[in-house]
Coordinates of C-alpha atoms in Angstrom, one line a residue:
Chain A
X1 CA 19.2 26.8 -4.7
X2 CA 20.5 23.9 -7.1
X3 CA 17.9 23.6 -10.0
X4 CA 17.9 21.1 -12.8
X5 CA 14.8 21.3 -15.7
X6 CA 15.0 18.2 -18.1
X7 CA 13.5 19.2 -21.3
X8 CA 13.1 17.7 -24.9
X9 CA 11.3 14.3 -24.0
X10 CA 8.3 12.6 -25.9
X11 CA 6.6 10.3 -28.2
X12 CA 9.0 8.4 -30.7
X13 CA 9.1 6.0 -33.3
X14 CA 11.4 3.2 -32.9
X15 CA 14.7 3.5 -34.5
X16 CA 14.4 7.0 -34.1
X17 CA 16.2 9.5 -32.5
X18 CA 16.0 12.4 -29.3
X19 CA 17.9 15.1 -27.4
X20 CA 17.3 15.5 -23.8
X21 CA 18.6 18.7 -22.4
X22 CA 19.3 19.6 -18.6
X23 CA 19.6 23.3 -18.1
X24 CA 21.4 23.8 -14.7
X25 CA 21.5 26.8 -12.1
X26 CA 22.4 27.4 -8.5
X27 CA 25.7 26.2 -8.8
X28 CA 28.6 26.5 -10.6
X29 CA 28.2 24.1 -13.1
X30 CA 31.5 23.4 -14.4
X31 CA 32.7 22.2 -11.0
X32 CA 30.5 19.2 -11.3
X33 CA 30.4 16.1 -12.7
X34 CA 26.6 15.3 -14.2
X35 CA 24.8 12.3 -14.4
X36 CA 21.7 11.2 -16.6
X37 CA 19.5 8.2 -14.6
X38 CA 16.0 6.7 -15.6
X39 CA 13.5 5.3 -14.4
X40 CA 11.1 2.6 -16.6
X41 CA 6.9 3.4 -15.1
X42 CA 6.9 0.7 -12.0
X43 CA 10.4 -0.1 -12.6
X44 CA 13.6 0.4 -10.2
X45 CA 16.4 3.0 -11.1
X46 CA 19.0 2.3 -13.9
X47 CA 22.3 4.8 -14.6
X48 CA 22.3 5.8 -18.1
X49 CA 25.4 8.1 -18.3
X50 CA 27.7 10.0 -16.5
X51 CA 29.9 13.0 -17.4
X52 CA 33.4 14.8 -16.0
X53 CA 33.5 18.5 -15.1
X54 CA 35.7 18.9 -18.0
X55 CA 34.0 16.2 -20.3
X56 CA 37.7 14.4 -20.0
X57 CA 35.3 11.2 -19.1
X58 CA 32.1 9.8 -19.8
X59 CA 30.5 6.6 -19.0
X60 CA 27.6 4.8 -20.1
X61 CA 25.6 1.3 -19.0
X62 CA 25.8 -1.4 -21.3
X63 CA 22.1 -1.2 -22.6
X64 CA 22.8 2.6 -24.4
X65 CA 26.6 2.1 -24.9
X66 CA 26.9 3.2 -28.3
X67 CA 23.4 4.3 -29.0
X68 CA 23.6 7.5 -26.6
X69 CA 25.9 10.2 -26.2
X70 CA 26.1 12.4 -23.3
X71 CA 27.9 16.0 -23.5
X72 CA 27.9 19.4 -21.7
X73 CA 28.1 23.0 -22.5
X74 CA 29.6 24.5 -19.6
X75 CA 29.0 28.2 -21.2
X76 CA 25.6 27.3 -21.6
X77 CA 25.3 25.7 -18.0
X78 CA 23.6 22.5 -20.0
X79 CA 23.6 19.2 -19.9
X80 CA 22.5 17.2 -23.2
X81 CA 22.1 13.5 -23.9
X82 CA 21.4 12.6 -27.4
X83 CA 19.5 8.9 -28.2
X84 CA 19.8 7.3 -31.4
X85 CA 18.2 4.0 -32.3
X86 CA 15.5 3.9 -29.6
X87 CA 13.7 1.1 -28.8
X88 CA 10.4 1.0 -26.6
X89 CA 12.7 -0.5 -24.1
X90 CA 14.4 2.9 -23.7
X91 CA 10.8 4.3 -22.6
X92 CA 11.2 6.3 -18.7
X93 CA 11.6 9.2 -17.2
X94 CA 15.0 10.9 -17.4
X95 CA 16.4 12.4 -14.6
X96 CA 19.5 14.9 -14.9
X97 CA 21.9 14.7 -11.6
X98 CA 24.7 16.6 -10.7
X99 CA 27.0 14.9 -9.0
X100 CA 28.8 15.4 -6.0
X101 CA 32.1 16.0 -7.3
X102 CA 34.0 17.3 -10.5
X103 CA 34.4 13.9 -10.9
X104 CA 32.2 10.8 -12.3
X105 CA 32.6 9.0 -9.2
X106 CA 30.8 9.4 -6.0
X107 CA 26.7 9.9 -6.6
X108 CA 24.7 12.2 -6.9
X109 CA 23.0 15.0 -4.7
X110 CA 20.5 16.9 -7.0
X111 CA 18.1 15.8 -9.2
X112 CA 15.6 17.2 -11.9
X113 CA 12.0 16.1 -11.5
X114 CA 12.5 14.0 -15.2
X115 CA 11.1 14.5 -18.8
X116 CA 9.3 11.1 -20.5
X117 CA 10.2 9.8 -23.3
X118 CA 7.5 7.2 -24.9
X119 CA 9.1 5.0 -27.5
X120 CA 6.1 3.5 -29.6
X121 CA 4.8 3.1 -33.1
Chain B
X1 CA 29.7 -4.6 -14.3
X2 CA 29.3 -4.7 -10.3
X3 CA 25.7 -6.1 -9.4
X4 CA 24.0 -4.8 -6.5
X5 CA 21.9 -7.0 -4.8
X6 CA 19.4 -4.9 -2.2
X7 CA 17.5 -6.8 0.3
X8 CA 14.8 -7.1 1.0
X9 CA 12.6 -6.1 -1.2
X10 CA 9.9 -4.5 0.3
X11 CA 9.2 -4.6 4.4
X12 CA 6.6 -3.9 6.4
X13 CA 6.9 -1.3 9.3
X14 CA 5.2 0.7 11.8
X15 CA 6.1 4.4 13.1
X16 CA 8.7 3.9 15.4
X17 CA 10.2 1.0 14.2
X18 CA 14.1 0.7 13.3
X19 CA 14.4 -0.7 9.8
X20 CA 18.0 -2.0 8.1
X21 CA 18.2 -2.5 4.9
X22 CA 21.6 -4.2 3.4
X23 CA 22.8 -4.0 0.1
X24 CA 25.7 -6.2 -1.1
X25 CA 28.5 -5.6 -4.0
X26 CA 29.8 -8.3 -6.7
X27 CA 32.9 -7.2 -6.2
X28 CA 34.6 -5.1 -3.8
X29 CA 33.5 -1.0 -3.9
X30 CA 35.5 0.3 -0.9
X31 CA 33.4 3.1 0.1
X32 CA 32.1 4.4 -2.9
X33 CA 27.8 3.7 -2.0
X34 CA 25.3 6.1 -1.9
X35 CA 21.8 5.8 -0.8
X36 CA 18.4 7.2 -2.2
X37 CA 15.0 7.8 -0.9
X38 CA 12.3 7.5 -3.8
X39 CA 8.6 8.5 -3.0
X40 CA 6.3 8.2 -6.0
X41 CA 6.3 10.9 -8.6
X42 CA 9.1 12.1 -7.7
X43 CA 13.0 12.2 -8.1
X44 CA 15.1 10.6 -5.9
X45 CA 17.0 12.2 -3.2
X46 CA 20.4 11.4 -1.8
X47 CA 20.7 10.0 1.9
X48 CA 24.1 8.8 2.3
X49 CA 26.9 9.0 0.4
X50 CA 30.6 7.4 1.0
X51 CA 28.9 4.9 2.6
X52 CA 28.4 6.6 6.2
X53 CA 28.1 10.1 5.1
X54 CA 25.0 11.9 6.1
X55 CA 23.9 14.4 3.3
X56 CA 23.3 17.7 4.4
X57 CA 19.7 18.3 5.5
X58 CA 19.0 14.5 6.0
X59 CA 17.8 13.7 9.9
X60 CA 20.2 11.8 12.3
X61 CA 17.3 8.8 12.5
X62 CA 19.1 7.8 8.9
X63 CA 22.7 6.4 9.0
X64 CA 25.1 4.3 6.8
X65 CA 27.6 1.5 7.4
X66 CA 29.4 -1.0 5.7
X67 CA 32.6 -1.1 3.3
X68 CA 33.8 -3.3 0.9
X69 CA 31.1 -5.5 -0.6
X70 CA 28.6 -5.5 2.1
X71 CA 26.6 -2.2 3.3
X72 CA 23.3 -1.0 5.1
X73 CA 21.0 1.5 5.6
X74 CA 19.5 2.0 9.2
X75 CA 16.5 4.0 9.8
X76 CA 15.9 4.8 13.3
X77 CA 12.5 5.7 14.7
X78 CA 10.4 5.0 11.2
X79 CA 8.2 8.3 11.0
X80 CA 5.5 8.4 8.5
X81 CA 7.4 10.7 5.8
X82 CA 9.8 7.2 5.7
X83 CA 7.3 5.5 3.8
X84 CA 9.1 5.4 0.1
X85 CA 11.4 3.3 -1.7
X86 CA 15.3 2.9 -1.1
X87 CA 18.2 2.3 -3.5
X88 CA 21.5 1.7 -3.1
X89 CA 24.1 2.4 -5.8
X90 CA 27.7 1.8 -6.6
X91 CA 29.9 5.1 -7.3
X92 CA 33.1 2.9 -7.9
X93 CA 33.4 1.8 -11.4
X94 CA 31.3 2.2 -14.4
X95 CA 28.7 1.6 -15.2
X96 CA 27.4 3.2 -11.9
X97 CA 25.0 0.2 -10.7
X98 CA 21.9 0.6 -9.0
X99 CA 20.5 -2.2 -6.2
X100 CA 16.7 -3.3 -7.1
X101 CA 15.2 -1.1 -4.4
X102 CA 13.6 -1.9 -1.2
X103 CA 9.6 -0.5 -0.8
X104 CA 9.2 0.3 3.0
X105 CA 5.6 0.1 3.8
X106 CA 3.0 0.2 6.4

Protein backbone atom coordinates (compact mmCIF):
# COMPACT_ATOMS: atom_id res chain seq x y z
CA UNK A 1 0.00 0.00 0.00
CA UNK A 2 1.37 3.52 -1.23
CA UNK A 3 1.95 5.74 1.93
CA UNK A 4 3.03 9.35 2.07
CA UNK A 5 3.44 11.15 5.79
CA UNK A 6 4.12 14.99 5.40
CA UNK A 7 6.07 16.15 8.32
CA UNK A 8 7.89 19.40 9.51
CA UNK A 9 4.92 21.94 9.17
CA UNK A 10 3.96 24.88 11.71
CA UNK A 11 3.84 28.26 13.05
CA UNK A 12 6.38 30.80 11.40
CA UNK A 13 7.40 34.21 11.43
CA UNK A 14 7.37 35.98 8.15
CA UNK A 15 10.53 36.03 6.35
CA UNK A 16 11.39 33.05 7.85
CA UNK A 17 12.12 29.83 6.78
CA UNK A 18 10.76 25.67 6.89
CA UNK A 19 11.48 22.18 5.58
CA UNK A 20 8.64 19.92 4.77
CA UNK A 21 9.57 16.37 4.43
CA UNK A 22 7.47 13.51 2.72
CA UNK A 23 8.72 10.07 3.79
CA UNK A 24 7.43 7.59 1.15
CA UNK A 25 6.76 3.66 1.20
CA UNK A 26 4.76 1.09 -0.76
CA UNK A 27 6.47 1.78 -3.77
CA UNK A 28 9.59 2.04 -5.26
CA UNK A 29 10.27 5.43 -4.86
CA UNK A 30 12.83 6.17 -7.33
CA UNK A 31 10.59 5.26 -10.22
CA UNK A 32 8.45 8.23 -9.59
CA UNK A 33 8.21 11.55 -10.15
CA UNK A 34 6.84 13.53 -6.82
CA UNK A 35 4.86 16.40 -6.51
CA UNK A 36 4.34 18.98 -3.59
CA UNK A 37 0.45 20.74 -3.94
CA UNK A 38 -1.34 23.04 -1.21
CA UNK A 39 -4.22 23.98 -0.31
CA UNK A 40 -4.99 27.72 1.32
CA UNK A 41 -8.14 26.88 4.47
CA UNK A 42 -11.43 27.44 2.11
CA UNK A 43 -9.27 27.93 -0.81
CA UNK A 44 -9.00 25.77 -4.26
CA UNK A 45 -5.86 23.64 -5.01
CA UNK A 46 -2.53 25.32 -6.19
CA UNK A 47 0.82 23.14 -7.61
CA UNK A 48 3.72 24.17 -5.66
CA UNK A 49 6.47 21.97 -7.13
CA UNK A 50 7.21 19.05 -8.95
CA UNK A 51 10.27 16.68 -9.14
CA UNK A 52 11.88 13.97 -11.79
CA UNK A 53 12.70 10.38 -10.68
CA UNK A 54 16.14 11.30 -11.08
CA UNK A 55 15.89 14.96 -9.92
CA UNK A 56 17.12 15.81 -13.69
CA UNK A 57 13.94 18.32 -13.49
CA UNK A 58 12.09 20.35 -11.20
CA UNK A 59 9.36 22.85 -11.58
CA UNK A 60 7.81 25.25 -9.53
CA UNK A 61 4.58 27.98 -9.83
CA UNK A 62 5.42 31.42 -10.21
CA UNK A 63 4.29 32.45 -6.58
CA UNK A 64 7.42 30.14 -4.78
CA UNK A 65 9.75 30.34 -7.83
CA UNK A 66 12.81 31.11 -6.21
CA UNK A 67 11.73 31.18 -2.65
CA UNK A 68 11.31 27.20 -2.46
CA UNK A 69 13.34 24.42 -3.33
CA UNK A 70 12.20 20.98 -3.81
CA UNK A 71 14.73 17.80 -3.71
CA UNK A 72 14.60 14.03 -3.05
CA UNK A 73 16.64 11.42 -1.32
CA UNK A 74 15.98 8.43 -3.16
CA UNK A 75 18.20 6.29 -0.45
CA UNK A 76 16.20 7.75 2.10
CA UNK A 77 12.80 7.24 0.12
CA UNK A 78 12.10 11.20 1.00
CA UNK A 79 10.75 13.87 -0.37
CA UNK A 80 11.79 17.46 1.06
CA UNK A 81 10.71 20.98 0.11
CA UNK A 82 12.57 23.66 1.75
CA UNK A 83 10.74 27.48 2.07
CA UNK A 84 12.58 30.54 2.50
CA UNK A 85 11.06 33.98 2.79
CA UNK A 86 7.58 32.95 3.83
CA UNK A 87 4.91 35.09 3.75
CA UNK A 88 1.39 34.55 5.44
CA UNK A 89 0.31 34.05 1.90
CA UNK A 90 2.22 30.81 1.78
CA UNK A 91 -0.14 29.61 4.84
CA UNK A 92 -1.93 25.76 3.71
CA UNK A 93 -1.75 22.51 3.96
CA UNK A 94 0.91 20.68 2.06
CA UNK A 95 0.24 17.71 0.35
CA UNK A 96 3.23 15.35 -0.99
CA UNK A 97 2.01 13.38 -4.36
CA UNK A 98 3.70 10.88 -6.16
CA UNK A 99 3.15 11.07 -9.51
CA UNK A 100 2.11 8.76 -12.01
CA UNK A 101 5.18 8.50 -13.85
CA UNK A 102 9.09 8.79 -13.48
CA UNK A 103 8.39 11.79 -15.14
CA UNK A 104 6.95 15.47 -14.00
CA UNK A 105 4.28 15.25 -16.37
CA UNK A 106 1.03 13.47 -16.08
CA UNK A 107 -0.68 13.96 -12.33
CA UNK A 108 -0.69 12.51 -9.60
CA UNK A 109 -2.21 9.23 -8.03
CA UNK A 110 -1.23 9.25 -4.25
CA UNK A 111 -1.44 11.80 -1.87
CA UNK A 112 -0.43 12.40 1.90
CA UNK A 113 -3.15 13.65 4.15
CA UNK A 114 -0.94 17.27 4.41
CA UNK A 115 1.05 19.01 7.24
CA UNK A 116 0.03 23.01 7.99
CA UNK A 117 2.10 25.49 7.90
CA UNK A 118 0.77 28.88 9.67
CA UNK A 119 2.77 31.95 8.58
CA UNK A 120 1.99 34.74 11.19
CA UNK A 121 3.74 37.12 13.60
CA UNK B 1 1.30 29.65 -17.60
CA UNK B 2 -1.87 27.66 -18.92
CA UNK B 3 -5.10 28.91 -17.06
CA UNK B 4 -7.72 26.47 -16.29
CA UNK B 5 -10.97 27.73 -16.30
CA UNK B 6 -13.52 24.93 -14.41
CA UNK B 7 -17.18 25.43 -14.73
CA UNK B 8 -19.33 25.77 -13.02
CA UNK B 9 -18.58 26.42 -9.85
CA UNK B 10 -20.67 24.63 -7.67
CA UNK B 11 -24.09 22.69 -8.89
CA UNK B 12 -26.81 21.38 -7.33
CA UNK B 13 -27.79 17.67 -7.69
CA UNK B 14 -29.85 14.91 -6.51
CA UNK B 15 -28.95 10.99 -6.25
CA UNK B 16 -29.27 9.72 -9.46
CA UNK B 17 -28.56 12.60 -11.42
CA UNK B 18 -25.80 12.72 -14.36
CA UNK B 19 -23.65 15.75 -13.74
CA UNK B 20 -20.83 17.17 -16.45
CA UNK B 21 -18.52 19.29 -15.41
CA UNK B 22 -16.12 21.03 -18.23
CA UNK B 23 -12.96 22.39 -17.81
CA UNK B 24 -11.23 24.49 -20.50
CA UNK B 25 -7.22 25.11 -21.35
CA UNK B 26 -5.61 28.61 -22.42
CA UNK B 27 -3.80 26.97 -24.61
CA UNK B 28 -3.77 23.65 -26.13
CA UNK B 29 -2.74 20.50 -23.48
CA UNK B 30 -3.32 17.54 -25.86
CA UNK B 31 -4.27 14.94 -23.36
CA UNK B 32 -2.31 15.70 -20.53
CA UNK B 33 -5.68 16.43 -17.71
CA UNK B 34 -6.32 14.71 -14.74
CA UNK B 35 -9.21 14.95 -12.57
CA UNK B 36 -9.59 15.04 -8.58
CA UNK B 37 -12.26 14.40 -6.19
CA UNK B 38 -11.81 16.57 -2.84
CA UNK B 39 -14.15 15.91 0.19
CA UNK B 40 -13.40 18.06 3.17
CA UNK B 41 -10.52 17.23 5.39
CA UNK B 42 -9.07 15.32 3.27
CA UNK B 43 -6.48 14.85 0.29
CA UNK B 44 -7.54 14.68 -2.94
CA UNK B 45 -7.83 11.60 -4.98
CA UNK B 46 -7.24 11.01 -8.59
CA UNK B 47 -10.31 10.20 -11.01
CA UNK B 48 -9.04 10.48 -14.41
CA UNK B 49 -5.98 10.86 -15.81
CA UNK B 50 -4.91 11.30 -19.68
CA UNK B 51 -7.95 12.80 -19.99
CA UNK B 52 -10.28 9.55 -20.41
CA UNK B 53 -8.31 7.25 -18.22
CA UNK B 54 -10.16 5.68 -15.46
CA UNK B 55 -7.82 5.31 -12.30
CA UNK B 56 -7.72 2.11 -10.92
CA UNK B 57 -10.39 1.48 -8.23
CA UNK B 58 -12.59 4.51 -9.44
CA UNK B 59 -16.38 3.26 -10.47
CA UNK B 60 -17.56 3.18 -14.20
CA UNK B 61 -20.43 5.93 -13.17
CA UNK B 62 -17.13 8.43 -13.52
CA UNK B 63 -15.62 9.07 -17.10
CA UNK B 64 -13.48 11.61 -18.98
CA UNK B 65 -13.48 13.25 -22.45
CA UNK B 66 -12.11 15.95 -24.19
CA UNK B 67 -8.63 16.86 -25.85
CA UNK B 68 -6.98 19.82 -26.69
CA UNK B 69 -8.24 22.88 -24.82
CA UNK B 70 -11.65 21.67 -23.96
CA UNK B 71 -12.43 18.69 -21.48
CA UNK B 72 -15.23 17.19 -19.09
CA UNK B 73 -15.93 15.25 -16.35
CA UNK B 74 -19.25 13.01 -16.45
CA UNK B 75 -20.63 11.50 -13.40
CA UNK B 76 -23.27 9.03 -14.05
CA UNK B 77 -25.94 8.11 -11.55
CA UNK B 78 -24.80 10.88 -8.71
CA UNK B 79 -24.68 8.56 -5.47
CA UNK B 80 -24.35 10.18 -2.15
CA UNK B 81 -20.42 9.53 -1.61
CA UNK B 82 -20.34 12.08 -4.94
CA UNK B 83 -20.94 14.91 -2.89
CA UNK B 84 -17.30 16.70 -2.77
CA UNK B 85 -15.46 19.04 -4.78
CA UNK B 86 -13.80 18.51 -8.37
CA UNK B 87 -10.63 19.80 -9.95
CA UNK B 88 -9.26 19.65 -13.04
CA UNK B 89 -5.52 20.13 -13.67
CA UNK B 90 -3.08 20.46 -16.50
CA UNK B 91 -0.10 17.81 -16.65
CA UNK B 92 1.34 19.50 -19.89
CA UNK B 93 3.62 22.22 -19.10
CA UNK B 94 4.85 23.83 -16.01
CA UNK B 95 3.63 25.14 -13.81
CA UNK B 96 1.15 22.28 -13.47
CA UNK B 97 -2.17 24.43 -13.30
CA UNK B 98 -5.09 23.69 -11.39
CA UNK B 99 -8.98 24.63 -12.57
CA UNK B 100 -10.94 26.64 -9.57
CA UNK B 101 -12.96 23.61 -8.54
CA UNK B 102 -16.46 22.73 -8.93
CA UNK B 103 -18.55 22.02 -5.34
CA UNK B 104 -21.24 19.39 -6.18
CA UNK B 105 -23.94 19.61 -3.73
CA UNK B 106 -27.30 18.47 -2.72
Amino acid sequence: EVQLVESGGGLVQPGRSLRLSCAASGFIFDDYAMHWVRQAPGKGLEWVSGISWNSGSTGYADSVEGRFTISRDNAKNSLYLQMSSLSPEDTAFYYCGKGLSAAIYGGTDHWGQGTLVTVSS
Amino acid sequence: DIQMTQSPSSVSASVGDRVTITCQASLGISNWLAWYQQKPGKAPKLLIYAASSLQSGVPSRFSGSGSGTDFTLTINSLQPEDFATYYCQQANSFPLTFGGGTKVEI
